[in-house]
XYZ file of C-alpha atoms in Angstrom:
681
model
C 0.142 -0.199 0.308
C 3.249 1.897 0.670
C 4.457 2.456 -2.778
C 1.313 3.683 -3.710
C 2.388 7.230 -1.903
C 4.933 7.876 -4.337
C 3.659 10.337 -6.860
C 6.696 10.222 -9.306
C 8.402 12.674 -11.066
C 9.815 10.955 -13.423
C 9.942 12.899 -16.887
C 10.119 10.647 -20.336
C 12.553 11.503 -22.968
C 11.557 11.158 -26.305
C 12.385 7.836 -27.332
C 11.574 6.070 -23.591
C 7.618 5.528 -23.197
C 8.641 2.767 -26.564
C 12.266 1.600 -25.143
C 12.339 0.268 -22.015
C 9.187 -0.982 -19.266
C 8.792 1.133 -15.984
C 11.009 0.228 -13.173
C 9.420 -0.453 -9.890
C 8.009 2.762 -7.922
C 10.599 2.080 -4.887
C 13.651 1.788 -7.207
C 13.587 4.702 -9.124
C 15.314 8.010 -8.501
C 12.974 10.782 -8.804
C 14.674 13.656 -11.518
C 12.948 16.918 -11.684
C 12.149 17.402 -14.909
C 12.187 19.064 -17.677
C 10.818 23.364 -17.481
C 6.938 22.096 -18.242
C 5.852 24.701 -21.298
C 3.497 27.426 -19.810
C -0.325 26.426 -19.423
C -1.812 26.741 -23.195
C -5.679 27.077 -23.722
C -7.298 23.479 -24.406
C -8.340 23.444 -28.315
C -11.932 23.368 -28.246
C -13.455 20.933 -27.066
C -11.176 20.098 -24.124
C -10.750 16.200 -22.722
C -13.870 14.830 -22.141
C -13.524 12.735 -19.727
C -15.481 9.078 -18.373
C -15.242 7.622 -14.932
C -14.256 4.498 -15.001
C -16.857 1.216 -16.695
C -17.055 -2.214 -18.064
C -19.186 0.542 -20.517
C -16.647 2.912 -21.370
C -15.035 -0.126 -23.322
C -17.708 -1.384 -25.060
C -18.085 2.382 -26.485
C -14.330 2.099 -27.773
C -15.664 -0.630 -29.599
C -18.298 0.849 -30.892
C -16.612 3.801 -32.119
C -13.020 2.164 -32.976
C -10.874 3.984 -30.209
C -8.246 2.962 -26.782
C -8.731 4.149 -24.004
C -6.460 6.490 -21.940
C -6.667 6.008 -18.510
C -5.539 9.233 -16.674
C -4.494 7.627 -12.665
C -4.691 10.684 -10.008
C -4.161 11.711 -7.098
C -5.530 14.798 -5.866
C -3.495 15.779 -3.050
C -0.859 15.209 -6.137
C 1.474 17.722 -6.729
C 2.671 16.091 -10.106
C -0.898 15.331 -10.928
C -1.893 18.599 -10.882
C 1.325 19.476 -13.387
C 0.501 16.782 -15.738
C -3.126 18.611 -15.591
C -1.899 22.128 -16.539
C 0.225 21.202 -19.039
C 0.290 17.976 -20.268
C -3.749 17.288 -20.474
C -4.228 20.997 -21.837
C -1.751 20.763 -25.186
C -3.024 20.639 -28.335
C -1.700 18.395 -30.120
C -2.452 16.418 -26.897
C -5.766 17.209 -26.859
C -6.135 16.137 -30.754
C -5.022 13.270 -30.027
C -7.234 11.581 -27.208
C -10.379 12.841 -28.557
C -10.048 11.945 -32.244
C -7.926 8.123 -31.594
C -9.115 7.729 -27.700
C -11.705 7.939 -24.771
C -10.414 9.575 -22.136
C -10.764 8.484 -18.673
C -9.833 9.787 -14.848
C -10.017 7.995 -11.671
C -9.469 9.506 -8.200
C -6.895 6.667 -6.490
C -8.303 7.722 -3.205
C -11.777 6.991 -4.556
C -10.659 3.667 -5.745
C -9.144 0.999 -3.823
C -8.994 -2.023 -6.651
C -7.361 0.044 -8.988
C -5.110 2.040 -7.058
C -3.837 -1.064 -6.485
C -4.367 -2.676 -9.439
C -1.640 -0.047 -11.006
C -0.046 0.997 -7.704
C 3.568 0.420 -8.980
C 3.530 3.282 -10.924
C 2.913 5.924 -8.570
C 0.514 8.570 -9.720
C -0.090 10.322 -11.840
C -0.243 6.795 -13.519
C -1.477 6.500 -17.806
C -2.585 3.211 -18.576
C -4.069 2.993 -21.973
C -5.516 -0.006 -23.081
C -6.975 -1.830 -25.649
C -11.416 -1.859 -26.875
C -11.025 -4.919 -25.398
C -9.503 -3.736 -22.253
C -5.727 -5.198 -22.264
C -3.777 -3.255 -21.257
C -1.119 -1.596 -23.621
C 1.481 0.889 -22.272
C 1.766 1.736 -19.032
C 3.951 4.808 -17.771
C 4.836 5.743 -13.915
C 5.053 9.597 -13.290
C 5.039 13.281 -14.921
C 4.699 12.549 -19.042
C 5.193 16.140 -20.144
C 3.777 17.374 -23.455
C 6.102 15.778 -26.463
C 6.778 13.373 -24.791
C 3.313 12.167 -24.296
C 1.879 13.371 -27.953
C 4.052 10.795 -29.328
C 3.038 8.047 -27.417
C -0.590 8.577 -28.808
C 0.595 8.792 -31.954
C 2.643 5.816 -31.914
C -0.196 2.954 -29.935
C -1.891 4.527 -32.070
C 0.072 3.077 -35.220
C 0.573 -0.415 -33.747
C -1.437 -0.945 -30.910
C -0.475 -3.856 -29.514
C 1.393 -3.992 -25.540
C 4.403 -2.787 -25.358
C 7.892 -3.561 -22.564
C 6.110 -2.153 -20.237
C 3.270 -4.699 -20.130
C 4.274 -7.440 -18.516
C 2.272 -11.025 -18.305
C 0.908 -11.080 -14.688
C 2.215 -13.986 -12.903
C -0.245 -16.742 -12.263
C -0.365 -18.057 -8.749
C -1.803 -21.604 -8.877
C -3.268 -23.031 -5.872
C -1.105 -26.504 -6.638
C 2.128 -24.502 -6.709
C 0.790 -22.048 -3.626
C 0.782 -25.003 -0.962
C 3.626 -23.260 1.557
C 1.941 -21.052 5.214
C 5.279 -21.046 7.028
C 9.130 -20.632 5.544
C 11.601 -22.484 5.904
C 15.253 -21.620 8.062
C 16.754 -21.033 4.398
C 14.413 -18.473 3.464
C 13.792 -16.950 6.545
C 17.570 -16.129 6.615
C 17.162 -14.801 2.756
C 14.361 -12.691 3.759
C 16.226 -11.388 6.788
C 19.086 -10.663 5.227
C 17.000 -8.931 2.358
C 15.186 -6.818 5.376
C 17.924 -5.808 6.309
C 20.424 -4.325 2.680
C 16.963 -2.369 1.855
C 18.728 -0.541 4.647
C 21.010 3.185 3.780
C 23.569 3.099 6.003
C 24.743 6.245 4.672
C 22.036 8.291 4.864
C 19.435 6.036 7.380
C 16.239 4.638 6.899
C 14.669 1.609 4.445
C 14.834 2.561 0.953
C 17.499 4.320 -1.141
C 15.743 6.810 -3.661
C 12.857 8.202 -1.447
C 13.244 9.027 2.357
C 9.989 7.897 4.710
C 9.155 6.371 7.528
C 8.516 2.106 6.546
C 6.349 1.482 9.040
C 6.715 -2.338 8.714
C 10.319 -2.032 8.881
C 10.555 0.027 12.044
C 8.261 -2.117 13.713
C 10.223 -5.548 12.664
C 13.029 -3.606 13.911
C 11.480 -2.923 16.908
C 11.118 -6.423 17.631
C 13.814 -7.921 17.227
C 15.581 -4.934 19.441
C 13.739 -6.883 21.808
C 15.608 -10.109 21.698
C 18.797 -7.979 22.216
C 19.836 -7.238 18.338
C 21.846 -4.314 19.161
C 21.876 -3.206 15.511
C 17.832 -3.438 15.134
C 17.834 -0.989 17.598
C 20.661 1.460 16.322
C 18.165 0.863 12.901
C 15.165 1.856 13.843
C 16.154 4.305 16.405
C 18.129 6.105 13.982
C 15.305 6.495 11.744
C 12.524 7.061 14.000
C 14.851 10.003 14.441
C 15.376 11.087 10.885
C 11.272 10.584 10.178
C 11.181 13.714 12.712
C 12.501 15.671 9.291
C 9.166 15.273 7.869
C 7.215 16.282 10.586
C 5.583 19.410 9.807
C 7.133 21.846 12.526
C 4.512 24.381 12.433
C 1.132 22.377 12.149
C 2.680 18.950 13.067
C 1.482 16.349 10.888
C 3.927 14.094 8.410
C 4.370 14.980 5.521
C 4.994 12.851 2.578
C 7.996 11.839 1.642
C 11.886 13.325 0.808
C 12.713 13.042 -3.007
C 16.470 12.683 -3.991
C 17.265 10.233 -1.418
C 18.083 12.432 1.614
C 15.844 13.704 4.331
C 15.850 17.328 3.432
C 13.556 17.112 0.126
C 10.176 16.396 1.738
C 6.830 16.648 -0.896
C 4.173 17.985 1.180
C 1.266 16.285 0.968
C -0.012 14.478 4.013
C -2.543 11.842 3.295
C -4.083 9.505 5.404
C -2.285 6.490 5.837
C 0.992 8.166 6.815
C -0.085 9.905 9.559
C -1.884 6.793 10.500
C 1.379 5.017 10.732
C 3.620 7.189 11.968
C 0.973 7.979 14.679
C 1.280 3.932 15.187
C 4.513 3.890 14.595
C 5.822 6.258 16.949
C 2.355 5.913 20.331
C 4.763 1.938 20.003
C 8.188 2.760 19.892
C 7.613 5.565 22.895
C 5.951 2.344 24.221
C 9.181 0.092 24.267
C 11.605 2.707 24.852
C 10.120 5.863 27.063
C 11.075 8.343 24.489
C 9.869 11.569 25.203
C 10.864 12.592 21.487
C 8.958 9.650 20.088
C 5.843 10.394 22.452
C 6.135 13.954 21.291
C 6.129 13.365 17.844
C 2.692 10.811 18.109
C 1.534 14.053 19.802
C 1.752 16.362 16.674
C 0.521 14.659 14.342
C -2.269 13.586 16.073
C -2.630 17.180 17.175
C -3.087 18.297 13.309
C -5.373 15.336 12.755
C -7.574 16.996 14.776
C -7.267 20.357 13.382
C -7.500 19.472 9.673
C -8.090 16.121 9.052
C -11.536 15.563 11.234
C -15.000 16.321 10.399
C -17.172 17.458 12.990
C -19.560 14.549 13.353
C -14.967 13.296 15.003
C -14.043 11.088 11.530
C -11.426 12.390 9.923
C -11.287 12.981 6.009
C -8.962 12.057 3.460
C -5.423 13.897 2.835
C -4.037 17.582 2.380
C -2.602 18.678 -0.860
C 0.329 19.446 -1.632
C 0.318 22.990 -3.203
C -1.699 25.853 -2.220
C -1.973 26.710 -6.017
C -1.989 23.467 -8.082
C 0.947 22.928 -9.241
C 3.338 25.438 -7.848
C 5.753 24.387 -5.531
C 4.561 24.959 -2.632
C 8.512 24.956 -0.374
C 7.906 28.446 0.616
C 4.316 28.811 2.030
C 5.409 25.624 4.512
C 8.793 27.971 5.669
C 6.493 31.032 6.893
C 4.784 30.331 10.959
C 1.052 29.755 11.841
C 0.157 33.108 10.455
C 2.164 33.322 7.202
C 0.454 30.227 6.123
C -2.902 31.352 6.924
C -2.786 34.984 5.427
C -2.039 32.624 2.050
C -4.631 30.394 3.000
C -4.650 26.788 3.499
C -4.544 24.007 0.797
C -6.978 21.749 0.079
C -8.402 19.206 2.071
C -10.571 15.857 0.437
C -13.519 15.521 2.337
C -14.337 11.832 1.484
C -14.732 9.672 4.152
C -13.173 6.224 3.910
C -13.831 3.131 6.037
C -10.363 1.990 5.582
C -8.381 5.236 5.765
C -10.785 5.843 9.533
C -9.767 2.238 10.931
C -5.753 3.093 9.577
C -6.437 5.818 12.308
C -8.642 4.170 15.272
C -5.850 1.159 15.635
C -3.065 3.760 16.025
C -5.447 7.000 18.146
C -5.755 2.757 20.265
C -2.301 2.292 20.408
C -1.386 6.136 21.713
C -4.418 5.157 23.917
C -2.826 1.890 25.624
C 1.288 3.368 25.645
C 0.009 6.992 27.803
C -2.943 5.928 29.164
C -4.786 8.565 28.440
C -8.283 7.919 27.976
C -9.152 10.911 25.722
C -7.987 8.663 22.568
C -9.636 5.969 23.407
C -13.129 8.739 23.487
C -11.970 9.780 19.690
C -11.359 6.232 18.092
C -14.913 5.168 19.999
C -16.326 8.283 18.415
C -14.896 7.404 15.003
C -15.925 3.981 15.448
C -19.255 4.250 16.006
C -19.706 6.865 13.215
C -18.290 4.734 11.398
C -20.537 1.124 11.650
C -23.651 3.744 11.986
C -22.644 5.124 8.006
C -20.713 2.393 6.405
C -21.087 -0.517 6.981
C -23.401 -3.246 5.199
C -24.727 -6.306 6.354
C -23.086 -9.675 7.351
C -19.934 -7.665 9.061
C -18.689 -5.751 5.848
C -17.840 -2.039 5.072
C -18.471 0.480 1.827
C -15.455 2.959 1.357
C -17.845 6.061 0.348
C -21.074 6.903 1.032
C -21.464 5.358 -2.726
C -19.159 2.736 -4.232
C -18.619 3.438 -7.230
C -17.805 -0.941 -7.158
C -17.035 -2.629 -4.215
C -17.139 -3.645 -1.010
C -13.445 -3.656 -0.843
C -11.125 -5.888 1.243
C -9.850 -2.886 2.338
C -12.313 -0.811 4.193
C -13.398 -3.687 5.959
C -9.736 -5.655 6.902
C -9.266 -1.609 8.809
C -12.067 -1.740 10.158
C -11.944 -5.115 11.740
C -8.498 -4.499 12.922
C -10.029 -0.958 14.733
C -12.268 -3.013 16.528
C -9.831 -5.771 17.824
C -7.554 -2.653 18.856
C -10.565 -1.245 20.381
C -11.310 -4.216 22.553
C -7.068 -5.228 22.865
C -8.080 -1.290 24.941
C -11.042 -1.262 26.653
C -11.736 -4.729 26.747
C -15.379 -4.608 26.093
C -16.265 -7.388 24.511
C -19.066 -5.716 21.812
C -16.049 -4.699 20.214
C -14.738 -7.880 19.340
C -17.355 -9.675 17.752
C -17.096 -6.880 15.040
C -13.784 -7.676 14.595
C -15.202 -11.583 14.166
C -18.275 -10.140 12.242
C -15.961 -8.355 9.916
C -13.377 -11.801 9.409
C -16.441 -13.487 8.314
C -17.246 -11.312 5.793
C -13.913 -11.170 4.250
C -13.667 -14.589 4.318
C -17.080 -14.745 2.303
C -17.112 -12.263 0.278
C -12.779 -11.731 -0.475
C -11.763 -15.145 -0.916
C -10.611 -16.672 -4.012
C -12.361 -19.785 -5.053
C -10.254 -20.925 -8.057
C -6.275 -19.244 -6.727
C -5.495 -18.569 -2.688
C -5.357 -15.737 -1.152
C -7.785 -13.174 -0.974
C -8.829 -10.154 -3.731
C -9.218 -6.910 -3.347
C -12.571 -5.946 -4.228
C -15.792 -8.756 -4.473
C -15.030 -11.771 -5.672
C -18.899 -12.491 -5.012
C -20.214 -9.639 -7.912
C -17.614 -9.737 -10.677
C -16.648 -6.781 -10.674
C -14.809 -4.669 -13.748
C -11.972 -4.621 -13.386
C -11.589 -8.803 -12.271
C -10.284 -9.062 -8.387
C -6.770 -9.206 -8.276
C -4.635 -10.083 -4.593
C -2.583 -7.021 -3.731
C 0.070 -7.585 -0.900
C 0.136 -5.498 1.847
C -3.488 -6.494 2.225
C -3.269 -9.697 2.321
C -1.104 -8.967 5.314
C -3.836 -6.740 6.662
C -5.393 -10.553 7.132
C -2.743 -12.622 7.936
C -2.077 -10.198 10.939
C -6.192 -9.444 11.853
C -7.081 -13.061 11.390
C -3.648 -14.338 14.088
C -4.575 -12.507 15.930
C -8.048 -13.609 15.864
C -6.953 -17.029 16.340
C -5.385 -16.080 19.961
C -8.151 -13.976 21.663
C -11.353 -16.828 20.393
C -8.974 -20.338 19.930
C -10.571 -20.472 16.599
C -9.360 -22.633 14.420
C -11.117 -21.080 11.208
C -9.814 -17.359 11.593
C -6.146 -19.787 11.621
C -6.935 -21.245 8.404
C -7.967 -17.880 7.236
C -4.703 -16.317 7.766
C -2.670 -19.424 6.379
C -4.853 -18.481 3.140
C -3.548 -15.536 3.010
C 0.157 -16.923 3.278
C -0.347 -19.177 0.908
C -0.423 -16.367 -1.095
C 2.333 -14.394 0.122
C 4.951 -17.329 0.070
C 4.046 -17.888 -3.635
C 7.506 -17.473 -4.900
C 6.247 -15.317 -7.709
C 4.661 -12.933 -5.495
C 8.011 -13.225 -2.805
C 10.629 -11.900 -5.926
C 8.156 -9.074 -6.795
C 8.672 -8.021 -3.261
C 12.399 -7.236 -3.997
C 14.085 -5.425 -0.399
C 10.554 -4.928 1.143
C 9.848 -7.988 3.000
C 9.589 -7.431 6.982
C 5.927 -7.752 6.638
C 6.404 -11.080 5.519
C 8.448 -11.807 7.793
C 6.185 -9.774 10.546
C 2.736 -12.094 9.663
C 4.357 -15.216 8.833
C 5.763 -15.225 12.390
C 2.484 -14.422 14.116
C 0.909 -16.941 12.268
C 3.663 -20.037 13.384
C 4.879 -19.025 17.240
C 2.155 -18.960 19.774
C 3.230 -15.736 21.972
C 4.521 -15.606 25.556
C 1.632 -16.053 28.012
C 1.229 -14.182 31.002
C -1.248 -14.495 33.195
C -1.894 -11.577 36.220
C -4.388 -13.188 38.917
C -5.805 -10.777 41.684
C -7.910 -7.923 42.452
C -10.108 -6.231 40.149
C -9.132 -2.652 38.450
C -9.822 -1.256 35.634
C -6.657 -0.043 34.895
C -5.656 3.382 33.139
C -7.418 2.882 29.494
C -10.432 2.260 31.655
C -12.308 -0.923 31.387
C -9.458 -3.703 31.769
C -7.490 -2.099 29.988
C -3.443 -2.236 30.590
C -1.632 -0.037 28.701
C 1.547 -0.652 26.664
C 4.043 0.099 28.949
C 2.225 -1.766 32.255
C 2.040 -4.728 29.299
C 6.008 -3.863 28.719
C 7.327 -4.275 32.755
C 4.985 -7.681 33.375
C 6.255 -9.370 29.415
C 10.086 -8.199 31.724
C 9.221 -10.299 34.626
C 7.928 -13.010 32.856
C 10.965 -13.403 31.104
C 12.913 -13.383 34.301
C 11.400 -16.911 35.156
C 10.959 -18.072 31.220
C 8.026 -20.150 29.621
C 9.234 -23.371 29.938
C 7.485 -22.922 33.776
C 5.143 -25.474 33.911
C 1.276 -25.101 33.853
C -0.289 -23.843 37.230
C 2.661 -23.326 39.065
C 3.218 -20.814 41.755
C 3.796 -17.718 40.302
C 5.691 -14.320 40.542
C 4.876 -11.101 43.399
C 4.691 -7.588 41.009
C 3.833 -4.901 43.103
C 0.058 -3.221 42.183
C -0.453 -0.196 43.412
C -4.358 0.595 43.846
C -5.890 3.794 42.655
C -7.138 7.121 44.535
C -10.464 6.131 45.788
C -13.746 7.804 44.080
C -16.566 8.516 45.983
C -20.004 8.627 44.718
C -22.023 7.275 41.558
C -19.505 6.306 38.201
C -20.210 7.038 34.220
C -23.144 4.483 33.565
C -24.709 5.154 36.972
C -22.922 2.482 38.827
C -21.921 3.909 42.920
C -18.621 3.045 43.693
C -19.450 0.040 45.925
C -21.108 -2.001 43.517
C -17.903 -1.729 41.667
C -14.741 -3.154 42.554
C -11.962 -0.891 43.435
C -9.420 0.297 40.093
C -5.411 -0.245 39.942
C -4.875 1.929 37.785
C -0.855 0.832 37.490
C 1.033 -2.533 38.172
C 4.622 -1.667 39.428
C 6.086 1.289 40.697
C 8.291 1.883 37.890
C 5.882 3.596 35.829
C 3.533 4.969 38.072
C 2.489 9.111 37.460
C 3.015 12.030 39.645
C -0.334 11.981 40.884
C -0.255 7.627 41.865
C 2.497 8.505 44.026
C 0.777 11.531 46.336
C -1.609 8.707 46.395
C 0.879 5.788 48.088
C 1.146 7.640 51.013
C -2.343 6.634 51.972
C -2.236 2.915 50.783
C -0.637 0.092 51.351
C 0.745 -2.138 48.310
C -0.707 -4.469 47.052
C 0.498 -7.789 45.239
C -0.642 -9.163 41.935
C 1.189 -12.671 41.105
C 2.166 -13.446 37.350
C 1.894 -16.840 36.079
C 4.127 -17.981 32.700
C 2.686 -20.815 30.157
C 2.712 -21.644 27.122
C -0.513 -21.436 24.715
C -2.768 -24.900 25.496
C -5.958 -24.006 24.707
C -6.628 -23.709 28.511
C -5.792 -21.433 31.746
C -4.019 -23.106 33.859
C -5.870 -23.219 37.409
C -5.150 -21.030 40.573
C -6.526 -21.166 44.383
C -10.146 -19.922 44.705
C -11.327 -20.346 40.983
C -14.311 -23.333 41.049
C -13.477 -25.989 38.140
C -16.378 -23.654 35.941
C -14.781 -20.680 36.054
C -11.386 -22.097 34.902
C -13.160 -23.725 31.879
C -15.074 -20.429 31.208
C -11.887 -18.274 31.262
C -10.911 -19.590 27.872
C -14.003 -17.344 26.462
C -13.328 -13.612 25.588
C -14.992 -10.949 27.820
C -15.729 -13.473 30.978
C -15.608 -12.006 34.229
C -16.184 -13.956 37.812
C -18.092 -10.960 39.809
C -18.690 -13.779 42.439
C -14.797 -14.458 42.944
C -14.029 -10.860 42.514
C -11.254 -11.231 40.687
C -9.929 -10.564 37.505
C -7.528 -13.214 35.340
C -5.872 -12.073 32.549
C -4.103 -14.088 30.211
C -1.951 -11.602 28.290
C -0.585 -13.323 24.970
C 3.259 -11.190 23.916
C 5.663 -10.360 20.929
C 7.872 -7.885 21.694
C 6.403 -4.705 20.511
C 2.936 -5.917 19.865
C -0.047 -5.335 21.993
C -1.337 -7.685 23.605
C -3.740 -9.845 21.490
C -5.238 -12.569 24.089
C -7.027 -10.608 26.682
C -9.026 -12.791 28.768
C -11.459 -11.908 31.514
């Protein structure tokens, strides 16, 4: 998915359009294009742009024309330049009107088409025959002269050019593996390391941005004592701060030229959400205040610029104040200076997918900090999406009205968001929503004759035909693995395995080049049972509310557990971890429950992470001990003193709480740096 965020600005020479296939986005260094010609008034009539549909190809066949697709991003600087120069050039307009039907698509609005051509950056130009066969694919800005020559060349010879390669056919027979061999794992880890730029820092060499999967893998490896991984993660997080807007907050999309000093100023939602999530995760792991500052700056920007009055997020903010004009001088201004000149355009579409990304990130920030406002914002957005984007069966529309769809990305993002809210709040309703999303994915996006999950609904025969996309199948594998740990259900493990069957097919792995970190994360999570910690003690609400336990608290529990080691027999007495009660509050709580009707809350587990407020309250209270037991995953919880057989059996069911016992037993599953996926009451 992140490849679609790189709006390439590679100009084409006069001969390049017909000479060589386009290189993958990640390997192309952007070069400054020749100075574009001054805008020219379009010939009369101008280009008539059509929406994408199967009917446009039927029309092209009747009129003996070709089809040209301009796949743009509304926030993209070079898309604006191409519109003002190339598509207003008289020669280009004449050729398109005489020989083509022109189609324009906003890639944010059509995830199925965006996923299909994401390797070509934005703007992407694709020419089709009237039968829908691809003839030419070009990435980035195409100046008027090369575009006119390209259009004429395809009219003269309407056969596929070298940029159109056959799609790899991943058959069910060829895709059988769901886990790596030791040799494969070592080779992929070597690729992940090779993708790191030792000179400039960060993963990737032509564009600089926070590759969230690569950094997340480094965070995980750092907890295992890998000093190099820790240094790579810290350096990348430090350098990425250069792309945080120092005035308004928020993250610029990327920096060009192979350095961190040439930012492209568009602010798109996936970059905001994933940076927010990773900085929160790094803060939870290392306690570095600079990471929390960065996360809060992104959150501040989202609330000020990209959040609707209903609490859901918009899609993006444009790079340019004036479309097509570079805005470096604008972003050098302070707040007053910027506002005096105006504010770049905001795309106010409200997509379920983008909101799912942000909800999950807010839940992570809430868990890392214990600040309930992030939980409240995440829940508000989730409820709005449920009310306004849900479809029958647990899935979600992309927009208020979809031209096609439903799309996998929306239901997947919301499913992961619901699971994140369940992890944070321990409310069963969020887990039920997550499970419904998983069932919808299985019913609507699984391919019948090949492995993996497609971007669009396989039951509806959409146009174009459904295809799988790498990042979405990674998301399905990780989401389903997480649900399997929470629920113990084998069908979710099978769902993760189905996604991995496609992801681990040799042609898919080869196509990723150096970008394999997400695959390493997904495969490990499906294959490996994480460390389980059982906390047995008095009921508590936790700083996150509703039984939630913050990431920093969980990190301390993991440290205590790892000192014991995961090989202890099930049911053996646990070591003690100090837990401190919070301040007693009088009267009624939210929801009308009286103080006497609810158990006393515990606001933290260990003195090492208690807040100033808690330190003040400790002078008046005695510490309480909480038992921690470590056990392997076996589908059942260890027995504990004072727990009936019926209660022990019920502990494997999410959402169980024994009010009669007035105790809470929490089973937490830990991958290093990944917050628990199995929290059972």
